[in-house]
Amino acid sequence: MSLQCKICGNEYTNKAFKWCKPCQINYLKRNFINWTSGNENIDEFIKEMQFKINSYYDIIFEWIPYSHFNNIKEISRDDYITIYSAIWYNSPLYYDEHKIGYTRYQFCRYKNVNLKCLDNLQITTNEFLNKVNAYSIKRQDNIRKIYGISQNPNTKDYIMVLEVNILISQTGRVEIKKSINLFKTCN
């Protein structure tokens, strides 16, 4: 097995998974032209989050079009926050060592997520982004994971796209998920 990156020729950051951080950051930079939130501050924040990756298993923080969510159901509400369960039909990016780049799961294209919307708050974009920073893109820490940001096209509210920890059971009851299996890709 070659220990040198096939793209830049430098030693892989992670040799076992053929992951080269500088090349993957460059891939993400080249992809910037393929998306926008329509808000320069949010776009810059997403780029900064993407630059924070340090491992092949870190979550690639993304702008996620609201149209990529199906089966959206309100599961919790208070005066300021509404939580929805949803199915993200495009699923998160993951690193594929055979393609030496990021791709989406083909065998598991649907991902259960929670959408967190800050309701009726006249907060600035920067205040919203400060709240986003409470979550993690590191799969192996104990902080709840965030996949990205979206926007409700009707209300124009920005939405945090989070790993599932609130589910609706088959009986319709709301359940808090106590632990998340890091190796289960299709929760």
Coordinates of N, CA and C in Angstrom, one line a residue, residues 4 6 9 11 21-22 24 28-29 31 41 63 71-72 81 85 92 100 105 131 136 148 158 174 183:
Q4 N 1.7 7.5 0.0 CA 1.7 8.8 -0.5 C 0.3 9.1 -1.2
K6 N -2.3 10.0 -3.8 CA -2.2 9.9 -5.3 C -2.5 11.3 -6.0
G9 N 0.9 13.8 -3.7 CA 2.2 13.1 -3.6 C 2.7 13.2 -2.1
E11 N 2.5 12.6 2.1 CA 2.1 11.4 2.9 C 0.6 11.6 3.3
K21 N -5.7 15.3 4.3 CA -6.5 16.5 4.7 C -6.3 17.7 3.7
P22 N -5.1 18.1 3.2 CA -5.0 19.2 2.3 C -5.8 18.9 1.0
Q24 N -8.4 16.9 0.6 CA -9.9 16.9 0.8 C -10.4 18.4 1.1
L28 N -13.3 20.3 -1.2 CA -14.4 21.1 -0.6 C -14.4 22.5 -1.2
K29 N -13.2 23.1 -1.3 CA -13.1 24.5 -1.8 C -13.6 24.5 -3.3
N31 N -15.8 22.7 -4.6 CA -17.2 22.5 -4.5 C -18.0 23.7 -4.1
N41 N -22.9 35.5 5.1 CA -22.5 35.1 6.5 C -22.6 33.6 6.7
W63 N -24.7 23.1 3.5 CA -25.9 23.7 3.2 C -26.8 22.7 2.6
N71 N -41.3 13.8 4.9 CA -41.9 13.3 6.1 C -41.6 14.1 7.3
I72 N -41.7 15.4 7.2 CA -41.4 16.4 8.2 C -42.6 16.4 9.2
I81 N -38.5 27.3 20.4 CA -37.9 26.2 19.6 C -38.9 25.2 19.2
S85 N -39.0 15.9 13.3 CA -38.3 14.7 12.7 C -38.5 14.8 11.2
P92 N -25.8 12.3 4.5 CA -24.6 13.0 4.6 C -23.5 12.5 3.7
I100 N -11.3 7.8 -3.0 CA -10.4 8.9 -2.4 C -11.1 10.2 -2.5
Y105 N -23.9 7.8 0.5 CA -24.2 6.4 0.6 C -25.2 6.1 -0.5
K131 N -25.3 29.6 18.1 CA -26.1 28.5 18.6 C -25.7 27.2 17.9
S136 N -21.5 19.5 17.2 CA -20.1 19.0 16.8 C -20.2 18.3 15.4
G148 N -25.6 20.2 9.2 CA -25.6 21.4 8.4 C -26.7 22.3 8.8
Y158 N -33.9 29.9 9.6 CA -32.8 29.0 9.4 C -33.1 27.8 10.3
V174 N -43.4 10.3 21.6 CA -42.1 10.9 21.4 C -41.2 10.3 22.4
F183 N -21.7 3.4 14.6 CA -21.5 2.6 13.4 C -22.7 2.2 12.6

